[in-house]
Rosetta silent file (secondary structure, phi, psi, omega in degrees, C-alpha in Angstrom):
SEQUENCE: MITLGVDLGATHLRAGLVDRAGQLSGVTRQALPPDPTARLDALRSVVAAHPEVSAVGLAVAGTVRDGVLTWSANLGLSGVDFAAELGRPVTVLNDARAAGLAEARLGAGTGAATVLLVTVGTGLGGAVVTGGRLHEGAGHAGEVGHLVLEAGGPPCRCGNSGCWEQLAGGVALNRTGAALGTAGDGTPGAARLAAAVVAGQPRAVAALEQHARQFARGLDSLCAVLAPHTVVLGGGLIARSGPIRDAYLAAARTLRWHTGAVLPAQLGDDAGVLGAALAANPC
SCORE:     score description
SCORE:     0.000 S_00000001
   1 L     0.000  130.443  179.357    0.000    0.000    0.000 S_00000001
   2 L  -101.533  133.628 -179.159    1.320    3.400   -1.006 S_00000001
   3 E  -118.913  141.539  174.516    0.546    6.408    1.194 S_00000001
   4 E   -91.531  121.279  174.784    0.888   10.089    0.374 S_00000001
   5 E  -106.515  134.998 -179.134    2.686   12.012    3.093 S_00000001
   6 E  -131.358  134.345  176.941    2.513   15.809    3.127 S_00000001
   7 E  -116.350  107.757 -178.952    4.344   18.248    5.393 S_00000001
   8 E   -97.658  101.636 -178.563    2.670   21.672    5.405 S_00000001
   9 L   -98.881 -174.559 -178.024    5.128   24.105    6.940 S_00000001
  10 L   -71.441  -32.069 -175.534    5.157   27.843    7.401 S_00000001
  11 L  -122.482  -18.842 -176.902    7.144   28.537    4.227 S_00000001
  12 E  -139.963  152.213  172.750    7.281   25.273    2.240 S_00000001
  13 E  -115.211  130.983 -179.057    5.158   22.268    1.382 S_00000001
  14 E  -126.583  137.734 -177.498    6.870   18.917    0.972 S_00000001
  15 E  -143.796  155.607  177.795    5.195   15.716   -0.216 S_00000001
  16 E  -168.471  165.359  179.099    6.153   12.177   -1.161 S_00000001
  17 E   -99.369  135.079 -175.474    4.926    8.612   -1.573 S_00000001
  18 E  -126.583  129.186  178.771    5.749    6.106    1.166 S_00000001
  19 L   -92.677 -178.811 -175.778    5.449    2.327    0.903 S_00000001
  20 L   -62.279  -26.398 -179.212    4.871   -0.207    3.690 S_00000001
  21 L   -84.967    0.052 -179.274    8.617   -0.525    4.284 S_00000001
  22 L    83.303   15.602  178.043    8.949    3.221    4.890 S_00000001
  23 L   -82.629  131.919 -175.209   10.687    3.875    1.577 S_00000001
  24 E  -103.511  135.898  178.888   10.116    7.397    0.288 S_00000001
  25 E  -145.935  166.092  175.673    9.843    8.277   -3.408 S_00000001
  26 E    60.280   37.528 -176.097    8.545   11.010   -5.691 S_00000001
  27 E   -72.019  132.504  174.058    9.419   13.812   -3.276 S_00000001
  28 E  -125.382  151.191  179.447    8.309   17.287   -4.298 S_00000001
  29 E  -141.855  134.715  178.591    8.931   20.594   -2.529 S_00000001
  30 E  -141.923  145.420  175.323    7.437   23.998   -3.205 S_00000001
  31 E   -71.728  145.050 -179.096    7.579   27.408   -1.613 S_00000001
  32 L  -103.468  143.083  175.633    4.305   28.573   -0.122 S_00000001
  33 L   -71.965  160.917 -179.164    2.782   32.024   -0.592 S_00000001
  34 L   -71.884  -23.330 -177.456    2.191   34.120    2.521 S_00000001
  35 L   -71.603  125.463 -177.876   -1.583   34.209    2.043 S_00000001
  36 H   -58.411  -39.343  179.576   -3.273   31.489    4.172 S_00000001
  37 H   -64.935  -40.232  178.792   -5.948   30.786    1.548 S_00000001
  38 H   -66.009  -31.582  176.592   -3.310   30.349   -1.138 S_00000001
  39 H   -64.090  -42.573  177.559   -1.484   27.892    1.123 S_00000001
  40 H   -65.505  -36.764  176.764   -4.605   25.744    1.319 S_00000001
  41 H   -60.928  -41.700  178.586   -4.944   25.936   -2.471 S_00000001
  42 H   -63.338  -40.856  178.259   -1.393   24.605   -2.841 S_00000001
  43 H   -63.051  -45.389  179.107   -2.202   21.738   -0.483 S_00000001
  44 H   -58.229  -42.291 -178.081   -5.352   20.861   -2.427 S_00000001
  45 H   -63.364  -42.144 -179.574   -3.390   20.780   -5.690 S_00000001
  46 H   -64.898  -44.518 -179.149   -0.764   18.393   -4.318 S_00000001
  47 H   -68.192  -40.831 -179.788   -3.347   15.979   -2.915 S_00000001
  48 H   -63.921  -24.682 -179.805   -5.500   16.157   -6.052 S_00000001
  49 L   -74.311   -5.513 -178.046   -2.448   15.178   -8.116 S_00000001
  50 L  -128.257   63.170 -179.999   -2.427   11.758   -6.409 S_00000001
  51 L   -69.544  -13.916 -176.307   -5.914   10.232   -6.837 S_00000001
  52 L   -77.000  -18.236 -177.117   -4.323    6.773   -6.948 S_00000001
  53 L   -86.054  145.072 -178.154   -3.398    6.668   -3.245 S_00000001
  54 L   -96.087  -13.543 -179.009   -5.920    5.384   -0.731 S_00000001
  55 E  -135.291  138.352  178.671   -4.425    7.058    2.361 S_00000001
  56 E  -127.031  130.518  174.511   -3.167   10.590    2.937 S_00000001
  57 E  -116.079  138.424 -177.005   -1.224   11.782    5.965 S_00000001
  58 E  -128.449  121.336  171.892   -0.691   15.460    6.705 S_00000001
  59 E   -99.025  131.739 -174.437    1.837   16.968    9.106 S_00000001
  60 E  -136.912  142.919 -178.935    1.058   20.573    9.921 S_00000001
  61 L   -80.074   88.553 -179.747    2.771   23.256   11.993 S_00000001
  62 L   170.581 -176.662  179.631    0.105   23.864   14.615 S_00000001
  63 E   -89.956  127.331 -174.943   -2.187   22.389   17.238 S_00000001
  64 E  -121.523  134.102  173.427   -4.351   19.540   15.940 S_00000001
  65 E  -138.205  125.639  176.831   -7.383   17.893   17.533 S_00000001
  66 L    51.792   43.111  176.315   -9.566   15.264   15.831 S_00000001
  67 L    78.679    4.571 -178.530   -8.214   16.102   12.392 S_00000001
  68 E  -112.972  130.135  173.171   -8.820   19.831   12.790 S_00000001
  69 E   -76.290  105.360 -175.803   -6.074   22.442   12.883 S_00000001
  70 E   -79.223  -30.943 -178.346   -7.252   24.441   15.866 S_00000001
  71 E  -166.083  136.430  173.186   -4.504   27.062   15.747 S_00000001
  72 E  -147.674  109.062  176.845   -1.292   27.799   13.905 S_00000001
  73 L   -66.255  -35.144 -176.273    0.601   31.040   14.390 S_00000001
  74 L   -71.248  -35.407 -176.782    3.056   30.043   11.655 S_00000001
  75 L   -93.313  -15.735 -176.088    0.417   29.311    9.007 S_00000001
  76 L    70.284   29.189 -176.496   -2.065   32.024    9.931 S_00000001
  77 E  -126.744  150.865  173.829   -4.821   29.406   10.019 S_00000001
  78 L  -155.177  151.464  177.730   -7.273   28.173   12.626 S_00000001
  79 L    64.211   34.257 -177.815  -10.328   25.933   12.720 S_00000001
  80 E   -95.397  118.275  174.047   -9.395   24.119    9.500 S_00000001
  81 E   -91.371  101.610 -171.890  -11.106   20.743    8.913 S_00000001
  82 H   -68.848  -31.404  177.062   -8.703   19.221    6.396 S_00000001
  83 H   -62.355  -41.332  177.864  -10.966   16.318    5.420 S_00000001
  84 H   -68.979  -40.455 -179.008  -13.624   18.835    4.399 S_00000001
  85 H   -65.351  -37.540 -175.195  -11.079   21.082    2.684 S_00000001
  86 H   -93.182  -13.747  179.221   -9.537   18.229    0.696 S_00000001
  87 L    70.932   25.519  178.386  -12.725   16.317    0.009 S_00000001
  88 L  -162.191  159.763  179.031  -11.281   13.016    1.165 S_00000001
  89 L   -62.121  141.258  178.916  -10.200   11.275    4.392 S_00000001
  90 L  -149.206  137.840  174.954   -6.881   12.494    5.741 S_00000001
  91 E   -92.303  122.202 -174.163   -4.899   11.733    8.904 S_00000001
  92 E  -117.100  134.612  175.344   -3.677   15.002   10.402 S_00000001
  93 E  -148.635  159.531  177.122   -1.069   15.481   13.101 S_00000001
  94 E   -60.359  146.568 -173.801    1.275   18.130   14.387 S_00000001
  95 H   -65.376  -36.255  178.153    4.557   18.306   12.467 S_00000001
  96 H   -67.125  -37.269  177.902    6.774   17.643   15.504 S_00000001
  97 H   -69.166  -35.359  174.764    4.751   14.542   16.366 S_00000001
  98 H   -61.752  -45.640  178.702    5.029   13.369   12.778 S_00000001
  99 H   -62.518  -39.985  179.292    8.796   13.796   12.950 S_00000001
 100 H   -62.915  -42.602  178.380    8.896   11.980   16.286 S_00000001
 101 H   -61.509  -44.067 -179.577    6.980    8.999   14.899 S_00000001
 102 H   -65.586  -44.828 -179.185    9.327    8.783   11.913 S_00000001
 103 H   -65.392  -35.174 -179.898   12.495    9.103   13.994 S_00000001
 104 H   -69.939  -35.904 -174.113   11.263    6.461   16.461 S_00000001
 105 H   -97.566  -26.998 -174.049   10.378    3.911   13.792 S_00000001
 106 H  -127.478  -11.944 -171.197   12.832    4.687   10.984 S_00000001
 107 L  -119.358 -133.020 -171.329   15.502    7.050   12.306 S_00000001
 108 L   -63.837  -26.850 -177.437   17.642    7.801   15.336 S_00000001
 109 L   -93.787    7.628 -177.334   15.252    6.210   17.832 S_00000001
 110 L   -55.702  128.896  178.279   14.873    2.892   16.048 S_00000001
 111 L    93.276  -14.019  179.492   14.811    0.026   18.545 S_00000001
 112 L   -84.239  139.614 -177.950   14.198    2.154   21.649 S_00000001
 113 L   -67.262  -42.084  178.089   11.103    1.321   23.680 S_00000001
 114 E  -132.264  127.629 -177.828   10.301    4.958   24.460 S_00000001
 115 E  -120.537  131.552  170.490   11.579    7.902   22.433 S_00000001
 116 E  -109.091  118.520  174.358   11.306   11.592   23.281 S_00000001
 117 E  -105.515  133.384  171.666   11.869   13.870   20.295 S_00000001
 118 E  -123.932  125.523  178.857   12.330   17.608   20.781 S_00000001
 119 E  -100.970  137.001  179.177   12.527   19.831   17.728 S_00000001
 120 E  -112.170  103.375  176.879   14.341   23.158   17.850 S_00000001
 121 L  -133.020 -135.128  174.860   12.967   25.560   15.274 S_00000001
 122 L   -57.557  -43.259  173.061   11.135   28.852   15.675 S_00000001
 123 L  -117.408 -157.454  174.307    9.692   27.295   18.808 S_00000001
 124 E  -121.568  125.141  177.012   10.192   23.973   20.550 S_00000001
 125 E  -114.401  169.184 -178.364    8.059   21.007   19.546 S_00000001
 126 E  -156.901  165.344  176.561    7.933   17.502   20.909 S_00000001
 127 E  -156.503  145.361  174.111    6.670   13.965   20.622 S_00000001
 128 E  -120.392  125.303 -179.361    6.659   10.871   22.796 S_00000001
 129 E  -122.964  122.288  179.252    6.607    7.483   21.054 S_00000001
 130 E  -122.574  124.933 -178.722    6.210    4.279   23.044 S_00000001
 131 L    60.109   31.160  178.931    6.277    0.890   21.378 S_00000001
 132 L    80.929    4.678 -178.837    6.179    2.584   17.988 S_00000001
 133 E  -120.072  141.247  178.682    2.993    4.490   18.799 S_00000001
 134 E   -72.210  139.596  168.349    2.522    8.183   19.457 S_00000001
 135 L   -84.189  117.156 -176.841    1.241    9.358   22.797 S_00000001
 136 L  -101.924  -28.611 -175.900   -1.651   11.651   21.866 S_00000001
 137 L    60.242 -135.699  178.921   -3.360   12.281   25.205 S_00000001
 138 L   -80.763    5.357  175.643   -6.350   14.557   24.706 S_00000001
 139 L   119.121  -11.065 -179.137   -5.039   15.413   21.271 S_00000001
 140 L  -126.596   21.237  177.908   -2.364   18.018   21.868 S_00000001
 141 L   -57.418  139.370  178.658    0.356   16.027   23.656 S_00000001
 142 L   108.947   -0.664  178.076    3.813   17.256   22.725 S_00000001
 143 L   -77.659   59.189 -172.635    3.381   21.017   23.140 S_00000001
 144 H   -67.612  -26.018 -178.053    6.619   20.963   25.121 S_00000001
 145 H   -63.219  -16.810 -177.273    7.616   24.479   24.150 S_00000001
 146 H  -103.112   17.377  165.784    4.920   25.832   26.450 S_00000001
 147 L   -65.765  123.068 -176.963    6.324   24.251   29.576 S_00000001
 148 E   -83.168  119.213 -178.940    6.676   27.296   31.866 S_00000001
 149 L  -106.830  -23.296 -172.226   10.218   27.543   33.204 S_00000001
 150 L  -140.177  100.338  178.501   10.485   31.139   34.357 S_00000001
 151 L   -58.359  131.041 -178.999    7.607   32.941   36.043 S_00000001
 152 L    77.547   11.544  179.127    7.439   36.472   34.720 S_00000001
 153 L   -75.829 -166.605 -177.737    9.773   35.611   31.827 S_00000001
 154 L   -56.557  139.378  178.838    9.387   36.730   28.219 S_00000001
 155 E   -65.406  145.525 -178.165    5.759   36.761   27.015 S_00000001
 156 L  -114.236  153.465  179.895    4.794   33.878   24.743 S_00000001
 157 L   -64.342  -15.410  179.157    2.351   33.811   21.838 S_00000001
 158 L   -78.792  -12.064 -179.389    0.338   31.171   23.745 S_00000001
 159 L   108.242  -17.144  175.281   -0.631   33.808   26.343 S_00000001
 160 L   -89.015 -177.924  173.777    1.677   32.670   29.123 S_00000001
 161 E  -134.083  152.842  179.730    5.100   34.044   29.967 S_00000001
 162 L    74.604   22.693  177.810    8.415   32.322   30.586 S_00000001
 163 E   -66.856  152.650 -176.851    7.643   29.373   28.304 S_00000001
 164 H   -54.140  -43.630 -176.750   10.542   27.065   27.469 S_00000001
 165 H   -68.860  -22.100  176.099   10.607   28.056   23.795 S_00000001
 166 H   -76.425  -12.599  179.728   10.897   31.722   24.783 S_00000001
 167 H  -107.488  -23.517 -174.039   14.085   30.857   26.649 S_00000001
 168 H  -140.521   -2.527  179.131   15.677   28.250   24.376 S_00000001
 169 L   -84.717 -178.166 -179.034   13.795   28.083   21.061 S_00000001
 170 H   -59.841  -33.717  178.986   14.583   29.807   17.794 S_00000001
 171 H   -62.337  -37.328  178.149   12.614   32.872   18.839 S_00000001
 172 H   -71.484  -42.459  179.632   14.959   33.282   21.820 S_00000001
 173 H   -65.005  -38.453  177.027   18.081   32.658   19.737 S_00000001
 174 H   -63.623  -42.085 -179.978   16.889   35.168   17.136 S_00000001
 175 H   -62.435  -42.298  179.907   16.278   37.751   19.828 S_00000001
 176 H   -67.247  -43.867  179.708   19.754   37.254   21.254 S_00000001
 177 H   -61.269  -40.115  179.738   21.417   37.367   17.844 S_00000001
 178 H   -66.033  -28.906 -177.793   19.625   40.582   16.956 S_00000001
 179 L   -83.333   -3.702 -179.043   20.816   42.151   20.208 S_00000001
 180 L   -73.773  -13.546  177.412   24.478   41.440   19.466 S_00000001
 181 L    87.785   12.374  176.974   24.690   44.615   17.425 S_00000001
 182 L   -77.033  164.281 -174.679   25.645   42.982   14.118 S_00000001
 183 L   -61.697  137.442  178.323   24.492   44.541   10.880 S_00000001
 184 L   -81.183   76.516 -176.433   20.802   44.159   10.069 S_00000001
 185 L   -97.849   14.175 -178.828   21.322   42.514    6.683 S_00000001
 186 L    91.940   -9.061  177.985   18.255   40.298    6.846 S_00000001
 187 L   -69.549  130.021  178.486   20.147   37.342    8.308 S_00000001
 188 L   -55.093  147.996 -177.095   18.087   35.657   11.044 S_00000001
 189 H   -59.209  -36.500  179.922   19.307   36.388   14.529 S_00000001
 190 H   -63.072  -38.866  178.688   20.039   32.728   15.281 S_00000001
 191 H   -67.816  -37.310  177.246   22.355   32.561   12.277 S_00000001
 192 H   -65.555  -41.029  178.498   24.099   35.761   13.404 S_00000001
 193 H   -62.146  -45.901 -179.763   24.523   34.320   16.877 S_00000001
 194 H   -61.496  -41.962 -179.838   26.012   31.093   15.477 S_00000001
 195 H   -64.492  -38.604  179.017   28.416   33.033   13.257 S_00000001
 196 H   -67.716  -33.429  176.110   29.526   35.143   16.210 S_00000001
 197 H   -65.798  -44.685  178.541   30.152   31.966   18.238 S_00000001
 198 H   -60.520  -35.781  179.378   32.300   30.548   15.431 S_00000001
 199 L   -76.854   -5.620  176.622   34.220   33.836   15.384 S_00000001
 200 L    81.055   20.888  179.871   34.870   33.427   19.105 S_00000001
 201 L   -70.238  121.498 -174.540   33.021   36.509   20.306 S_00000001
 202 H   -57.022  -41.174  180.000   32.802   36.116   24.119 S_00000001
 203 H   -61.829  -40.702 -178.806   29.330   37.673   24.424 S_00000001
 204 H   -69.040  -42.739  178.943   27.943   35.324   21.810 S_00000001
 205 H   -60.274  -45.269 -179.554   29.597   32.255   23.336 S_00000001
 206 H   -65.309  -38.655 -179.289   28.218   33.132   26.778 S_00000001
 207 H   -66.512  -43.446  179.744   24.743   33.811   25.377 S_00000001
 208 H   -66.014  -38.640  177.198   24.559   30.499   23.522 S_00000001
 209 H   -61.261  -38.102  178.434   25.765   28.647   26.612 S_00000001
 210 H   -65.699  -44.462  177.260   22.955   30.288   28.601 S_00000001
 211 H   -61.698  -40.557 -179.975   20.345   29.235   26.049 S_00000001
 212 H   -63.936  -37.654  177.303   21.770   25.695   26.077 S_00000001
 213 H   -65.501  -40.462  177.199   21.469   25.584   29.871 S_00000001
 214 H   -64.967  -37.489  176.796   17.844   26.680   29.638 S_00000001
 215 H   -61.942  -45.618 -179.448   17.271   24.011   27.026 S_00000001
 216 H   -64.479  -35.567  178.245   18.763   21.379   29.328 S_00000001
 217 H   -59.651  -48.896 -179.659   16.592   22.572   32.247 S_00000001
 218 H   -66.058  -42.476 -179.506   13.406   22.003   30.304 S_00000001
 219 H   -63.727  -39.059  179.186   14.576   18.717   28.826 S_00000001
 220 H   -63.674  -38.225  177.756   15.564   17.417   32.256 S_00000001
 221 H   -63.578  -42.138  177.699   12.079   18.205   33.563 S_00000001
 222 H   -63.611  -41.787 -178.998   10.506   16.252   30.723 S_00000001
 223 H   -66.921  -33.202  177.656   12.825   13.318   31.313 S_00000001
 224 H   -62.500  -33.662 -179.197   11.964   13.276   35.019 S_00000001
 225 H   -86.668  -42.927 -170.028    8.305   12.765   34.086 S_00000001
 226 H   -94.201  -25.192 -179.494    8.568   10.655   30.924 S_00000001
 227 L    48.677   56.065  179.961   11.736    8.580   31.567 S_00000001
 228 L   -70.798  151.513  174.152   12.493    8.020   27.866 S_00000001
 229 L   -76.099  -36.816 -179.533   15.022    5.399   26.812 S_00000001
 230 E  -134.343  137.491  173.558   16.318    7.633   23.994 S_00000001
 231 E  -109.152  130.616  178.495   16.180   11.397   23.471 S_00000001
 232 E  -119.600  130.956  177.365   16.362   12.673   19.894 S_00000001
 233 E  -106.670  124.843 -179.270   16.984   16.320   19.023 S_00000001
 234 E  -135.007 -161.372 -178.191   15.696   17.526   15.667 S_00000001
 235 L    96.561  164.863 -173.517   14.335   20.575   13.911 S_00000001
 236 H   -60.812  -38.805 -177.846   15.843   23.095   11.550 S_00000001
 237 H   -73.287  -28.802  174.568   18.302   24.696   13.968 S_00000001
 238 H   -73.412  -38.568 -176.939   19.714   21.329   15.013 S_00000001
 239 H   -73.526  -32.436 -167.734   20.005   20.207   11.394 S_00000001
 240 H  -115.514   -7.406 -178.545   21.501   23.384    9.952 S_00000001
 241 L  -122.017  103.447 -179.454   23.453   25.175   12.671 S_00000001
 242 H   -56.280  -49.285 -179.175   26.567   23.415   13.872 S_00000001
 243 H   -60.803  -41.775 -179.701   27.260   25.712   16.862 S_00000001
 244 H   -69.409  -44.128  177.679   23.668   25.509   18.117 S_00000001
 245 H   -58.063  -47.254 -176.873   23.478   21.744   17.558 S_00000001
 246 H   -64.202  -42.285 -178.623   26.764   21.169   19.372 S_00000001
 247 H   -66.878  -42.414 -177.779   25.828   23.394   22.325 S_00000001
 248 H   -71.870  -39.673  176.991   22.367   21.868   22.751 S_00000001
 249 H   -64.475  -42.739  179.931   23.570   18.276   22.387 S_00000001
 250 H   -62.225  -43.457  179.122   26.371   18.885   24.905 S_00000001
 251 H   -65.883  -38.353 -178.592   23.955   20.391   27.412 S_00000001
 252 H   -68.563  -19.267 -179.959   21.452   17.571   26.869 S_00000001
 253 L   -90.876   11.481  176.642   24.121   15.009   27.712 S_00000001
 254 L  -115.415   17.601 -174.128   24.519   16.427   31.239 S_00000001
 255 L   -69.091  147.560  176.285   20.961   15.710   32.392 S_00000001
 256 L   -79.256  -36.858 -171.068   20.260   14.389   35.870 S_00000001
 257 L   -98.367   10.081  177.609   17.112   12.477   34.910 S_00000001
 258 L  -143.056  121.047  179.202   18.328   10.838   31.706 S_00000001
 259 L  -116.060    4.840  179.399   21.322    8.559   31.369 S_00000001
 260 L   -86.523 -162.191 -176.804   20.428    6.967   28.032 S_00000001
 261 E   -72.552  141.824  169.088   21.303    8.039   24.519 S_00000001
 262 E  -123.463  114.770 -169.224   20.901   11.640   23.333 S_00000001
 263 E  -129.209  147.691  170.866   21.110   11.677   19.550 S_00000001
 264 E   -73.681  148.635  177.581   20.646   14.114   16.677 S_00000001
 265 L   -61.412  152.694 -175.994   17.758   13.297   14.348 S_00000001
 266 L  -107.810  -22.442 -167.119   18.643   11.325   11.228 S_00000001
 267 L   -92.274   -8.303  175.225   15.815   11.896    8.753 S_00000001
 268 H    57.510 -138.631 -175.941   16.191   15.620    8.140 S_00000001
 269 H   -69.151  -13.125  179.868   13.527   17.303    6.020 S_00000001
 270 H   -81.120  -11.373 -171.427   11.918   13.953    5.183 S_00000001
 271 H   -60.426  -44.377 -178.235   10.797   13.303    8.761 S_00000001
 272 H   -63.655  -43.542  178.597    7.482   15.139    8.525 S_00000001
 273 H   -63.216  -47.299 -179.547    6.478   13.453    5.270 S_00000001
 274 H   -62.827  -45.520 -179.548    7.465   10.010    6.541 S_00000001
 275 H   -63.972  -39.728  178.214    5.732   10.476    9.890 S_00000001
 276 H   -62.911  -41.808  179.178    2.532   11.717    8.304 S_00000001
 277 H   -67.040  -40.744  178.340    2.462    8.699    6.007 S_00000001
 278 H   -62.741  -38.053  179.651    3.169    6.304    8.893 S_00000001
 279 H   -67.379  -35.228 -179.001    0.306    7.815   10.887 S_00000001
 280 H   -77.061  -24.184 -178.202   -2.071    7.394    7.945 S_00000001
 281 L  -135.846   74.743 -170.757   -1.007    3.806    7.332 S_00000001
 282 L   -71.355  -11.486 -176.710    0.133    2.412   10.711 S_00000001
 283 L   -72.016    0.000    0.000    0.338   -1.242    9.657 S_00000001
């Protein structure tokens, strides 16, 4: 059985066909327009181009309950029933949970009984996979970025303040990089921070170390509750920024509540597509 997996991100849509063995083929990638309605049009076109598949899985950057995207700051969408929008059954899950499922079954977490994946991107996402199955809870399990670590800390888009992603996610790294005083040439702050670390700037090195410590604080709290056998770190900043990846991995390997493996994700940009397809065709 061939399944269509689609990863609908904030800026790009990626899709591919996945067979029962988890082999991915026919991958396509396209930039998405900023208009939310146009983004849905692009999604419809990709799905309509594959009438031959019997199952469709969709990973989306946002909070999902019962197949409905309840809220997505990145996509500018809320209350979207994808089955109604696409005119066919579709399995929908959050993009970090899709990546976690793929990494647990096909990637860095293969063979581990319980895998905790944390993605480091604009925010912090997460997934818990036990025995090859996602923990869904009431439907929004994995919103790890909104673990409150610092009362009265930076305000978060969720309405709270001091959330973990505001202290250690991409939004925090961007804020720090922008405050370093480097030229505003359009380069994201996280990239400026990483470049300053490579150049050996003491302020940048100290700032990244502080973010890494905050990352480890939150991760240690999760491990105290979840007791995963393997921790996997993924997301765009882990995949594409050597200084940030190295600092976060090093901090994650000093945890009190986790003595097992801490590994970088293996599947890269394919994780969302693979996870969405696995969720739609779990056999």
